[in-house]
Amino acid sequence: MSNAVSLPPPAPISAKSHRILLSIIAVALTLVAIFNLADHYTLLKLDESIDQGLIAFASVRSIHAIISVLQGTEINVPVVTLSVGEILSPATEILQSTSSVLTTALASLGLQRILLDVFTNKIVNITIALSAISYLVTLWVVPMARFTKYTQPTFFILCFTRFLLVGTLLLNSMADTLFLNEQTEQITQQTDFIATDLHQFNQDLMNGTTADADEQTQDDSFMSSVKHTWHNVTNGFSDTKQDLQHKFDELKIKTESLVVNLLKLIAMFVLKTILIPIGFLLLLKNLYWGLIRRISVV
C-alpha cells in the first residue's frame, strides 16, 4: 500500500483577483503607449541603422564609379598586355548585387520608419486609452459586464498592433548593438580603405600614362626615339614589367578582399533589415497571443 500523500490541486484564482490582474495589465499597457516609453529609443536606433545603410551605399557607389573608370584600362608593354577589367570583373558583378541588396535594405528601413511613426501617433495612443477605459468599465461595472466580450479583444488587438512593431524593432536594435553593428562598421571602413587604394591605383596609372606621353612629346627626334627605345629594351623593360606585375598583384589582392567584404556586407544587411526583424515579429506574435489566451482562461 503506497504511503505517498496526494497534494490538493492549486486553488484557482478568484474572479476578483483575475479582474485585478487584467486591470493592472491594461493600465500598464496604456501608460507605456501614452508616454512613449520605448518609442524614442527605438526611433533613435532605427535612424542610426538608416544612416549606417546610407554610408555603406555611398561607399559601394564610389567603388563602382572607380571600377567603371578602371575597367576599360589596358596597359601595353612590349610582349605583354595587361587588362585591368579582367581583374576587376568579379568585383563588378558583386557590386551590382550589393547595390540591389542595400537599396532593398534601405527601403525596408524606410518602411519601418514610416510604420513606426504611424503606430506611435497620438491618435493611436488616444484610441488605446479610450479602449482601455471602456474595457475597465465593463470589467468592474456589473451591469456592463456583458460587453466585456467586445471590449477585451478590441483593447488587446489595439495593443497588439501598437506594440508589435515597436517590440520587434526594439529587440532588433538590441541584437544589432550587441552582435552586428560593430562588425558592419568594420566592414564598411575596410571597404572605404579599398576604395581609397583603388582610387590611388587609378591615379598612378593616369600619372604614368601622362608622364610617358610628355616624354614622347618632348623628345620626338629619330635618334632620340631610337635611344629611348634602346634604353627601354636594355634597362627599363624588366623594371617596368616587374613594377606593373607587382601593382597588378596588389590589385588582385584588393579585388579579392573587396569581394569578401561585399559578401559580408550583403549578409549583414539582410540579417539586420529582413531576417532578424521577421524572426522577432513572429516570436512576439506567438508570445503575445499565448499570454492573452492564458490570461483569458484564468
PDB file of C-alpha atoms in Angstrom:
ATOM      1  CA  MET A   1       0.000   0.000   0.000  1.00  0.00           C
ATOM      2  CA  SER A   2       1.520   3.324  -1.016  1.00  0.00           C
ATOM      3  CA  ASN A   3       2.354   5.881   1.691  1.00  0.00           C
ATOM      4  CA  ALA A   4       2.533   8.788  -0.793  1.00  0.00           C
ATOM      5  CA  VAL A   5       0.382  11.724   0.174  1.00  0.00           C
ATOM      6  CA  SER A   6      -1.546  13.250  -2.683  1.00  0.00           C
ATOM      7  CA  LEU A   7      -1.346  17.041  -2.763  1.00  0.00           C
ATOM      8  CA  PRO A   8      -4.517  19.003  -3.392  1.00  0.00           C
ATOM      9  CA  PRO A   9      -4.706  20.831  -6.706  1.00  0.00           C
ATOM     10  CA  PRO A  10      -3.760  24.522  -6.600  1.00  0.00           C
ATOM     11  CA  ALA A  11      -6.662  26.771  -5.796  1.00  0.00           C
ATOM     12  CA  PRO A  12      -7.929  28.667  -8.831  1.00  0.00           C
ATOM     13  CA  ILE A  13      -7.542  32.420  -8.914  1.00  0.00           C
ATOM     14  CA  SER A  14     -10.676  34.176  -7.763  1.00  0.00           C
ATOM     15  CA  ALA A  15     -12.712  36.298 -10.135  1.00  0.00           C
ATOM     16  CA  LYS A  16     -11.726  39.459  -8.280  1.00  0.00           C
ATOM     17  CA  SER A  17      -8.013  38.634  -8.469  1.00  0.00           C
ATOM     18  CA  HIS A  18      -8.450  37.900 -12.149  1.00  0.00           C
ATOM     19  CA  ARG A  19     -10.025  41.308 -12.721  1.00  0.00           C
ATOM     20  CA  ILE A  20      -7.246  42.994 -10.745  1.00  0.00           C
ATOM     21  CA  LEU A  21      -4.608  41.270 -12.860  1.00  0.00           C
ATOM     22  CA  LEU A  22      -6.313  42.294 -16.103  1.00  0.00           C
ATOM     23  CA  SER A  23      -6.722  45.848 -14.825  1.00  0.00           C
ATOM     24  CA  ILE A  24      -3.020  46.129 -13.969  1.00  0.00           C
ATOM     25  CA  ILE A  25      -2.075  44.859 -17.417  1.00  0.00           C
ATOM     26  CA  ALA A  26      -4.483  47.252 -19.133  1.00  0.00           C
ATOM     27  CA  VAL A  27      -3.234  50.268 -17.145  1.00  0.00           C
ATOM     28  CA  ALA A  28       0.422  49.343 -17.705  1.00  0.00           C
ATOM     29  CA  LEU A  29      -0.017  48.941 -21.484  1.00  0.00           C
ATOM     30  CA  THR A  30      -1.926  52.217 -21.676  1.00  0.00           C
ATOM     31  CA  LEU A  31       0.749  54.144 -19.770  1.00  0.00           C
ATOM     32  CA  VAL A  32       3.532  52.704 -21.916  1.00  0.00           C
ATOM     33  CA  ALA A  33       1.617  53.736 -25.047  1.00  0.00           C
ATOM     34  CA  ILE A  34       0.754  57.263 -23.874  1.00  0.00           C
ATOM     35  CA  PHE A  35       4.214  58.179 -22.558  1.00  0.00           C
ATOM     36  CA  ASN A  36       6.093  56.518 -25.476  1.00  0.00           C
ATOM     37  CA  LEU A  37       8.445  54.810 -23.042  1.00  0.00           C
ATOM     38  CA  ALA A  38      10.134  52.604 -25.651  1.00  0.00           C
ATOM     39  CA  ASP A  39       9.403  54.579 -28.805  1.00  0.00           C
ATOM     40  CA  HIS A  40      12.113  57.251 -28.608  1.00  0.00           C
ATOM     41  CA  TYR A  41      14.952  54.758 -28.104  1.00  0.00           C
ATOM     42  CA  THR A  42      13.635  52.554 -30.911  1.00  0.00           C
ATOM     43  CA  LEU A  43      13.341  55.538 -33.246  1.00  0.00           C
ATOM     44  CA  LEU A  44      16.896  56.646 -32.439  1.00  0.00           C
ATOM     45  CA  LYS A  45      18.320  53.205 -33.171  1.00  0.00           C
ATOM     46  CA  LEU A  46      16.323  52.938 -36.393  1.00  0.00           C
ATOM     47  CA  ASP A  47      17.693  56.289 -37.580  1.00  0.00           C
ATOM     48  CA  GLU A  48      21.213  55.076 -36.788  1.00  0.00           C
ATOM     49  CA  SER A  49      20.614  51.975 -38.913  1.00  0.00           C
ATOM     50  CA  ILE A  50      19.381  54.140 -41.793  1.00  0.00           C
ATOM     51  CA  ASP A  51      22.489  56.346 -41.540  1.00  0.00           C
ATOM     52  CA  GLN A  52      24.700  53.269 -41.491  1.00  0.00           C
ATOM     53  CA  GLY A  53      22.967  51.908 -44.577  1.00  0.00           C
ATOM     54  CA  LEU A  54      23.374  55.224 -46.414  1.00  0.00           C
ATOM     55  CA  ILE A  55      27.104  55.301 -45.609  1.00  0.00           C
ATOM     56  CA  ALA A  56      27.542  51.738 -46.863  1.00  0.00           C
ATOM     57  CA  PHE A  57      25.552  52.504 -50.017  1.00  0.00           C
ATOM     58  CA  ALA A  58      27.640  55.619 -50.722  1.00  0.00           C
ATOM     59  CA  SER A  59      30.833  53.599 -50.253  1.00  0.00           C
ATOM     60  CA  VAL A  60      29.644  50.919 -52.670  1.00  0.00           C
ATOM     61  CA  ARG A  61      28.629  53.506 -55.279  1.00  0.00           C
ATOM     62  CA  SER A  62      32.004  55.249 -55.035  1.00  0.00           C
ATOM     63  CA  ILE A  63      33.803  51.950 -55.594  1.00  0.00           C
ATOM     64  CA  HIS A  64      31.520  51.234 -58.538  1.00  0.00           C
ATOM     65  CA  ALA A  65      32.435  54.588 -60.083  1.00  0.00           C
ATOM     66  CA  ILE A  66      36.182  53.950 -59.686  1.00  0.00           C
ATOM     67  CA  ILE A  67      35.934  50.437 -61.105  1.00  0.00           C
ATOM     68  CA  SER A  68      33.904  51.730 -64.069  1.00  0.00           C
ATOM     69  CA  VAL A  69      36.816  54.024 -64.912  1.00  0.00           C
ATOM     70  CA  LEU A  70      39.415  51.285 -64.447  1.00  0.00           C
ATOM     71  CA  GLN A  71      37.557  48.598 -66.379  1.00  0.00           C
ATOM     72  CA  GLY A  72      38.410  49.967 -69.800  1.00  0.00           C
ATOM     73  CA  THR A  73      42.105  50.405 -68.967  1.00  0.00           C
ATOM     74  CA  GLU A  74      44.697  48.319 -70.763  1.00  0.00           C
ATOM     75  CA  ILE A  75      48.443  48.654 -70.258  1.00  0.00           C
ATOM     76  CA  ASN A  76      50.638  47.710 -73.201  1.00  0.00           C
ATOM     77  CA  VAL A  77      54.214  46.758 -72.502  1.00  0.00           C
ATOM     78  CA  PRO A  78      56.361  45.134 -75.196  1.00  0.00           C
ATOM     79  CA  VAL A  79      55.315  41.482 -75.477  1.00  0.00           C
ATOM     80  CA  VAL A  80      52.809  41.940 -72.577  1.00  0.00           C
ATOM     81  CA  THR A  81      49.258  43.397 -72.457  1.00  0.00           C
ATOM     82  CA  LEU A  82      47.632  43.724 -69.046  1.00  0.00           C
ATOM     83  CA  SER A  83      43.865  44.307 -68.742  1.00  0.00           C
ATOM     84  CA  VAL A  84      42.557  45.863 -65.541  1.00  0.00           C
ATOM     85  CA  GLY A  85      38.969  44.973 -66.432  1.00  0.00           C
ATOM     86  CA  GLU A  86      39.651  41.231 -66.284  1.00  0.00           C
ATOM     87  CA  ILE A  87      40.928  41.532 -62.722  1.00  0.00           C
ATOM     88  CA  LEU A  88      38.006  43.688 -61.595  1.00  0.00           C
ATOM     89  CA  SER A  89      35.223  41.697 -63.304  1.00  0.00           C
ATOM     90  CA  PRO A  90      34.346  39.580 -60.197  1.00  0.00           C
ATOM     91  CA  ALA A  91      34.025  42.736 -58.107  1.00  0.00           C
ATOM     92  CA  THR A  92      31.790  44.343 -60.737  1.00  0.00           C
ATOM     93  CA  GLU A  93      29.225  41.546 -60.539  1.00  0.00           C
ATOM     94  CA  ILE A  94      29.205  41.579 -56.715  1.00  0.00           C
ATOM     95  CA  LEU A  95      28.898  45.370 -56.666  1.00  0.00           C
ATOM     96  CA  GLN A  96      25.675  45.231 -58.667  1.00  0.00           C
ATOM     97  CA  SER A  97      24.208  42.656 -56.280  1.00  0.00           C
ATOM     98  CA  THR A  98      25.365  44.656 -53.257  1.00  0.00           C
ATOM     99  CA  SER A  99      23.753  47.836 -54.594  1.00  0.00           C
ATOM    100  CA  SER A 100      20.463  45.983 -55.092  1.00  0.00           C
ATOM    101  CA  VAL A 101      20.567  44.472 -51.594  1.00  0.00           C
ATOM    102  CA  LEU A 102      21.422  47.808 -49.957  1.00  0.00           C
ATOM    103  CA  THR A 103      18.635  49.511 -51.891  1.00  0.00           C
ATOM    104  CA  THR A 104      16.188  46.878 -50.622  1.00  0.00           C
ATOM    105  CA  ALA A 105      17.562  47.203 -47.079  1.00  0.00           C
ATOM    106  CA  LEU A 106      17.172  50.985 -47.128  1.00  0.00           C
ATOM    107  CA  ALA A 107      13.641  50.620 -48.476  1.00  0.00           C
ATOM    108  CA  SER A 108      12.868  48.175 -45.652  1.00  0.00           C
ATOM    109  CA  LEU A 109      14.301  50.572 -43.052  1.00  0.00           C
ATOM    110  CA  GLY A 110      12.338  53.449 -44.560  1.00  0.00           C
ATOM    111  CA  LEU A 111       9.123  51.410 -44.395  1.00  0.00           C
ATOM    112  CA  GLN A 112       9.834  50.505 -40.775  1.00  0.00           C
ATOM    113  CA  ARG A 113      10.383  54.203 -40.025  1.00  0.00           C
ATOM    114  CA  ILE A 114       7.047  55.160 -41.585  1.00  0.00           C
ATOM    115  CA  LEU A 115       5.148  52.369 -39.803  1.00  0.00           C
ATOM    116  CA  LEU A 116       6.773  53.313 -36.502  1.00  0.00           C
ATOM    117  CA  ASP A 117       5.611  56.914 -36.930  1.00  0.00           C
ATOM    118  CA  VAL A 118       2.098  55.719 -37.752  1.00  0.00           C
ATOM    119  CA  PHE A 119       1.743  53.257 -34.863  1.00  0.00           C
ATOM    120  CA  THR A 120       3.193  55.672 -32.289  1.00  0.00           C
ATOM    121  CA  ASN A 121       0.960  58.545 -33.370  1.00  0.00           C
ATOM    122  CA  LYS A 122      -1.036  60.427 -30.733  1.00  0.00           C
ATOM    123  CA  ILE A 123      -4.299  59.347 -32.341  1.00  0.00           C
ATOM    124  CA  VAL A 124      -3.362  55.688 -31.860  1.00  0.00           C
ATOM    125  CA  ASN A 125      -2.387  56.335 -28.239  1.00  0.00           C
ATOM    126  CA  ILE A 126      -5.653  58.163 -27.537  1.00  0.00           C
ATOM    127  CA  THR A 127      -7.602  55.321 -29.145  1.00  0.00           C
ATOM    128  CA  ILE A 128      -5.839  52.807 -26.893  1.00  0.00           C
ATOM    129  CA  ALA A 129      -6.567  54.949 -23.826  1.00  0.00           C
ATOM    130  CA  LEU A 130     -10.275  55.173 -24.677  1.00  0.00           C
ATOM    131  CA  SER A 131     -10.389  51.460 -25.369  1.00  0.00           C
ATOM    132  CA  ALA A 132      -8.709  50.783 -22.004  1.00  0.00           C
ATOM    133  CA  ILE A 133     -11.257  52.931 -20.189  1.00  0.00           C
ATOM    134  CA  SER A 134     -14.115  51.085 -21.893  1.00  0.00           C
ATOM    135  CA  TYR A 135     -12.544  47.735 -21.040  1.00  0.00           C
ATOM    136  CA  LEU A 136     -12.050  48.649 -17.369  1.00  0.00           C
ATOM    137  CA  VAL A 137     -15.643  49.903 -17.090  1.00  0.00           C
ATOM    138  CA  THR A 138     -17.039  46.650 -18.464  1.00  0.00           C
ATOM    139  CA  LEU A 139     -14.634  44.717 -16.260  1.00  0.00           C
ATOM    140  CA  TRP A 140     -15.721  46.297 -12.961  1.00  0.00           C
ATOM    141  CA  VAL A 141     -19.242  47.642 -13.513  1.00  0.00           C
ATOM    142  CA  VAL A 142     -21.544  44.648 -13.206  1.00  0.00           C
ATOM    143  CA  PRO A 143     -24.357  45.931 -15.471  1.00  0.00           C
ATOM    144  CA  MET A 144     -21.774  46.496 -18.238  1.00  0.00           C
ATOM    145  CA  ALA A 145     -20.101  43.108 -17.824  1.00  0.00           C
ATOM    146  CA  ARG A 146     -21.900  41.634 -20.823  1.00  0.00           C
ATOM    147  CA  PHE A 147     -19.907  43.958 -23.101  1.00  0.00           C
ATOM    148  CA  THR A 148     -16.560  42.606 -21.887  1.00  0.00           C
ATOM    149  CA  LYS A 149     -16.526  40.072 -24.715  1.00  0.00           C
ATOM    150  CA  TYR A 150     -16.327  43.036 -27.110  1.00  0.00           C
ATOM    151  CA  THR A 151     -14.108  45.475 -25.206  1.00  0.00           C
ATOM    152  CA  GLN A 152     -11.472  42.930 -24.162  1.00  0.00           C
ATOM    153  CA  PRO A 153     -10.476  41.679 -27.655  1.00  0.00           C
ATOM    154  CA  THR A 154     -10.702  45.222 -29.027  1.00  0.00           C
ATOM    155  CA  PHE A 155      -8.281  46.545 -26.412  1.00  0.00           C
ATOM    156  CA  PHE A 156      -5.782  43.710 -26.745  1.00  0.00           C
ATOM    157  CA  ILE A 157      -5.863  43.803 -30.559  1.00  0.00           C
ATOM    158  CA  LEU A 158      -5.132  47.543 -30.468  1.00  0.00           C
ATOM    159  CA  CYS A 159      -2.260  46.940 -28.061  1.00  0.00           C
ATOM    160  CA  PHE A 160      -1.002  44.114 -30.238  1.00  0.00           C
ATOM    161  CA  THR A 161      -0.986  46.414 -33.268  1.00  0.00           C
ATOM    162  CA  ARG A 162       0.590  49.261 -31.283  1.00  0.00           C
ATOM    163  CA  PHE A 163       3.419  47.343 -29.613  1.00  0.00           C
ATOM    164  CA  LEU A 164       4.243  44.534 -32.036  1.00  0.00           C
ATOM    165  CA  LEU A 165       6.298  46.686 -34.411  1.00  0.00           C
ATOM    166  CA  VAL A 166       7.873  48.680 -31.574  1.00  0.00           C
ATOM    167  CA  GLY A 167       8.851  45.498 -29.737  1.00  0.00           C
ATOM    168  CA  THR A 168      10.221  43.933 -32.900  1.00  0.00           C
ATOM    169  CA  LEU A 169      12.353  46.959 -33.754  1.00  0.00           C
ATOM    170  CA  LEU A 170      13.479  47.294 -30.146  1.00  0.00           C
ATOM    171  CA  LEU A 171      14.688  43.689 -29.999  1.00  0.00           C
ATOM    172  CA  ASN A 172      16.249  44.051 -33.443  1.00  0.00           C
ATOM    173  CA  SER A 173      18.157  47.178 -32.369  1.00  0.00           C
ATOM    174  CA  MET A 174      19.399  45.380 -29.249  1.00  0.00           C
ATOM    175  CA  ALA A 175      20.631  42.435 -31.318  1.00  0.00           C
ATOM    176  CA  ASP A 176      22.189  44.880 -33.763  1.00  0.00           C
ATOM    177  CA  THR A 177      24.015  46.729 -30.982  1.00  0.00           C
ATOM    178  CA  LEU A 178      25.249  43.540 -29.317  1.00  0.00           C
ATOM    179  CA  PHE A 179      26.271  41.471 -32.347  1.00  0.00           C
ATOM    180  CA  LEU A 180      26.078  43.160 -35.750  1.00  0.00           C
ATOM    181  CA  ASN A 181      26.658  46.901 -35.513  1.00  0.00           C
ATOM    182  CA  GLU A 182      30.400  46.817 -34.795  1.00  0.00           C
ATOM    183  CA  GLN A 183      31.055  44.211 -37.484  1.00  0.00           C
ATOM    184  CA  THR A 184      29.075  46.184 -40.046  1.00  0.00           C
ATOM    185  CA  GLU A 185      31.033  49.360 -39.291  1.00  0.00           C
ATOM    186  CA  GLN A 186      34.339  47.492 -39.582  1.00  0.00           C
ATOM    187  CA  ILE A 187      33.367  46.008 -42.943  1.00  0.00           C
ATOM    188  CA  THR A 188      32.242  49.432 -44.198  1.00  0.00           C
ATOM    189  CA  GLN A 189      35.547  51.002 -43.101  1.00  0.00           C
ATOM    190  CA  GLN A 190      37.541  48.256 -44.787  1.00  0.00           C
ATOM    191  CA  THR A 191      35.524  48.815 -47.955  1.00  0.00           C
ATOM    192  CA  ASP A 192      36.329  52.547 -47.775  1.00  0.00           C
ATOM    193  CA  PHE A 193      40.039  51.758 -47.434  1.00  0.00           C
ATOM    194  CA  ILE A 194      39.872  49.523 -50.502  1.00  0.00           C
ATOM    195  CA  ALA A 195      38.078  52.307 -52.397  1.00  0.00           C
ATOM    196  CA  THR A 196      40.915  54.682 -51.462  1.00  0.00           C
ATOM    197  CA  ASP A 197      43.500  52.156 -52.682  1.00  0.00           C
ATOM    198  CA  LEU A 198      41.651  51.693 -55.976  1.00  0.00           C
ATOM    199  CA  HIS A 199      41.468  55.444 -56.449  1.00  0.00           C
ATOM    200  CA  GLN A 200      45.214  55.705 -55.799  1.00  0.00           C
ATOM    201  CA  PHE A 201      45.864  52.898 -58.289  1.00  0.00           C
ATOM    202  CA  ASN A 202      43.833  54.774 -60.887  1.00  0.00           C
ATOM    203  CA  GLN A 203      45.793  57.969 -60.191  1.00  0.00           C
ATOM    204  CA  ASP A 204      49.112  56.116 -60.536  1.00  0.00           C
ATOM    205  CA  LEU A 205      48.035  54.731 -63.907  1.00  0.00           C
ATOM    206  CA  MET A 206      46.940  58.157 -65.120  1.00  0.00           C
ATOM    207  CA  ASN A 207      50.146  59.803 -63.898  1.00  0.00           C
ATOM    208  CA  GLY A 208      52.253  57.103 -65.524  1.00  0.00           C
ATOM    209  CA  THR A 209      50.411  57.451 -68.826  1.00  0.00           C
ATOM    210  CA  THR A 210      50.723  61.254 -68.737  1.00  0.00           C
ATOM    211  CA  ALA A 211      54.444  61.084 -67.968  1.00  0.00           C
ATOM    212  CA  ASP A 212      55.046  58.735 -70.901  1.00  0.00           C
ATOM    213  CA  ALA A 213      53.083  60.981 -73.227  1.00  0.00           C
ATOM    214  CA  ASP A 214      55.015  64.098 -72.103  1.00  0.00           C
ATOM    215  CA  GLU A 215      58.324  62.320 -72.563  1.00  0.00           C
ATOM    216  CA  GLN A 216      57.403  61.257 -76.084  1.00  0.00           C
ATOM    217  CA  THR A 217      56.264  64.824 -76.942  1.00  0.00           C
ATOM    218  CA  GLN A 218      59.429  66.470 -75.635  1.00  0.00           C
ATOM    219  CA  ASP A 219      61.780  64.037 -77.351  1.00  0.00           C
ATOM    220  CA  ASP A 220      60.397  63.350 -80.817  1.00  0.00           C
ATOM    221  CA  SER A 221      63.536  63.171 -82.997  1.00  0.00           C
ATOM    222  CA  PHE A 222      64.548  59.964 -84.745  1.00  0.00           C
ATOM    223  CA  MET A 223      67.804  59.451 -82.862  1.00  0.00           C
ATOM    224  CA  SER A 224      66.192  60.266 -79.523  1.00  0.00           C
ATOM    225  CA  SER A 225      63.421  57.801 -80.258  1.00  0.00           C
ATOM    226  CA  VAL A 226      65.994  55.123 -81.040  1.00  0.00           C
ATOM    227  CA  LYS A 227      67.868  55.891 -77.818  1.00  0.00           C
ATOM    228  CA  HIS A 228      64.667  55.828 -75.803  1.00  0.00           C
ATOM    229  CA  THR A 229      63.648  52.507 -77.310  1.00  0.00           C
ATOM    230  CA  TRP A 230      67.082  51.006 -76.779  1.00  0.00           C
ATOM    231  CA  HIS A 231      67.075  52.194 -73.162  1.00  0.00           C
ATOM    232  CA  ASN A 232      63.706  50.556 -72.566  1.00  0.00           C
ATOM    233  CA  VAL A 233      64.851  47.309 -74.120  1.00  0.00           C
ATOM    234  CA  THR A 234      68.176  47.115 -72.315  1.00  0.00           C
ATOM    235  CA  ASN A 235      67.444  48.703 -68.968  1.00  0.00           C
ATOM    236  CA  GLY A 236      63.851  49.776 -68.441  1.00  0.00           C
ATOM    237  CA  PHE A 237      61.778  46.904 -69.796  1.00  0.00           C
ATOM    238  CA  SER A 238      62.492  44.480 -66.983  1.00  0.00           C
ATOM    239  CA  ASP A 239      61.904  47.080 -64.260  1.00  0.00           C
ATOM    240  CA  THR A 240      58.700  48.321 -65.896  1.00  0.00           C
ATOM    241  CA  LYS A 241      57.325  44.812 -66.284  1.00  0.00           C
ATOM    242  CA  GLN A 242      58.134  43.875 -62.682  1.00  0.00           C
ATOM    243  CA  ASP A 243      56.651  47.087 -61.342  1.00  0.00           C
ATOM    244  CA  LEU A 244      53.415  46.635 -63.279  1.00  0.00           C
ATOM    245  CA  GLN A 245      53.198  42.987 -62.315  1.00  0.00           C
ATOM    246  CA  HIS A 246      53.621  43.956 -58.674  1.00  0.00           C
ATOM    247  CA  LYS A 247      50.858  46.565 -58.933  1.00  0.00           C
ATOM    248  CA  PHE A 248      48.532  44.107 -60.649  1.00  0.00           C
ATOM    249  CA  ASP A 249      49.204  41.505 -57.971  1.00  0.00           C
ATOM    250  CA  GLU A 250      48.236  44.087 -55.348  1.00  0.00           C
ATOM    251  CA  LEU A 251      45.129  44.918 -57.384  1.00  0.00           C
ATOM    252  CA  LYS A 252      44.141  41.231 -57.422  1.00  0.00           C
ATOM    253  CA  ILE A 253      44.516  41.043 -53.634  1.00  0.00           C
ATOM    254  CA  LYS A 254      42.453  44.218 -53.155  1.00  0.00           C
ATOM    255  CA  THR A 255      39.783  42.886 -55.505  1.00  0.00           C
ATOM    256  CA  GLU A 256      39.552  39.597 -53.617  1.00  0.00           C
ATOM    257  CA  SER A 257      39.283  41.475 -50.302  1.00  0.00           C
ATOM    258  CA  LEU A 258      36.625  43.721 -51.818  1.00  0.00           C
ATOM    259  CA  VAL A 259      34.541  40.746 -52.957  1.00  0.00           C
ATOM    260  CA  VAL A 260      34.729  39.162 -49.486  1.00  0.00           C
ATOM    261  CA  ASN A 261      33.766  42.446 -47.795  1.00  0.00           C
ATOM    262  CA  LEU A 262      30.841  42.988 -50.145  1.00  0.00           C
ATOM    263  CA  LEU A 263      29.521  39.479 -49.488  1.00  0.00           C
ATOM    264  CA  LYS A 264      29.771  40.104 -45.728  1.00  0.00           C
ATOM    265  CA  LEU A 265      28.021  43.445 -46.176  1.00  0.00           C
ATOM    266  CA  ILE A 266      25.175  41.744 -48.040  1.00  0.00           C
ATOM    267  CA  ALA A 267      24.813  39.141 -45.278  1.00  0.00           C
ATOM    268  CA  MET A 268      24.853  41.780 -42.519  1.00  0.00           C
ATOM    269  CA  PHE A 269      22.164  43.978 -44.033  1.00  0.00           C
ATOM    270  CA  VAL A 270      19.944  41.036 -44.979  1.00  0.00           C
ATOM    271  CA  LEU A 271      20.127  39.892 -41.351  1.00  0.00           C
ATOM    272  CA  LYS A 272      19.628  43.371 -39.877  1.00  0.00           C
ATOM    273  CA  THR A 273      16.770  44.561 -42.030  1.00  0.00           C
ATOM    274  CA  ILE A 274      14.886  41.430 -43.116  1.00  0.00           C
ATOM    275  CA  LEU A 275      15.590  38.092 -41.422  1.00  0.00           C
ATOM    276  CA  ILE A 276      16.036  39.129 -37.779  1.00  0.00           C
ATOM    277  CA  PRO A 277      13.030  41.536 -37.762  1.00  0.00           C
ATOM    278  CA  ILE A 278      10.797  38.854 -39.275  1.00  0.00           C
ATOM    279  CA  GLY A 279      12.012  36.341 -36.689  1.00  0.00           C
ATOM    280  CA  PHE A 280      11.331  38.689 -33.781  1.00  0.00           C
ATOM    281  CA  LEU A 281       7.959  39.630 -35.287  1.00  0.00           C
ATOM    282  CA  LEU A 282       6.805  36.009 -35.363  1.00  0.00           C
ATOM    283  CA  LEU A 283       8.233  35.350 -31.907  1.00  0.00           C
ATOM    284  CA  LEU A 284       6.463  38.300 -30.305  1.00  0.00           C
ATOM    285  CA  LYS A 285       3.215  37.488 -32.076  1.00  0.00           C
ATOM    286  CA  ASN A 286       3.191  33.942 -30.706  1.00  0.00           C
ATOM    287  CA  LEU A 287       4.224  35.046 -27.199  1.00  0.00           C
ATOM    288  CA  TYR A 288       1.604  37.800 -27.091  1.00  0.00           C
ATOM    289  CA  TRP A 289      -1.336  35.666 -28.166  1.00  0.00           C
ATOM    290  CA  GLY A 290      -0.178  32.810 -25.949  1.00  0.00           C
ATOM    291  CA  LEU A 291      -0.139  35.182 -22.977  1.00  0.00           C
ATOM    292  CA  ILE A 292      -3.589  36.554 -23.837  1.00  0.00           C
ATOM    293  CA  ARG A 293      -5.030  33.048 -24.054  1.00  0.00           C
ATOM    294  CA  ARG A 294      -3.613  32.149 -20.640  1.00  0.00           C
ATOM    295  CA  ILE A 295      -4.989  35.328 -19.082  1.00  0.00           C
ATOM    296  CA  SER A 296      -8.407  34.798 -20.658  1.00  0.00           C
ATOM    297  CA  VAL A 297      -8.607  31.197 -19.444  1.00  0.00           C
ATOM    298  CA  VAL A 298      -7.618  32.013 -15.873  1.00  0.00           C
TER     299      VAL A 298
END
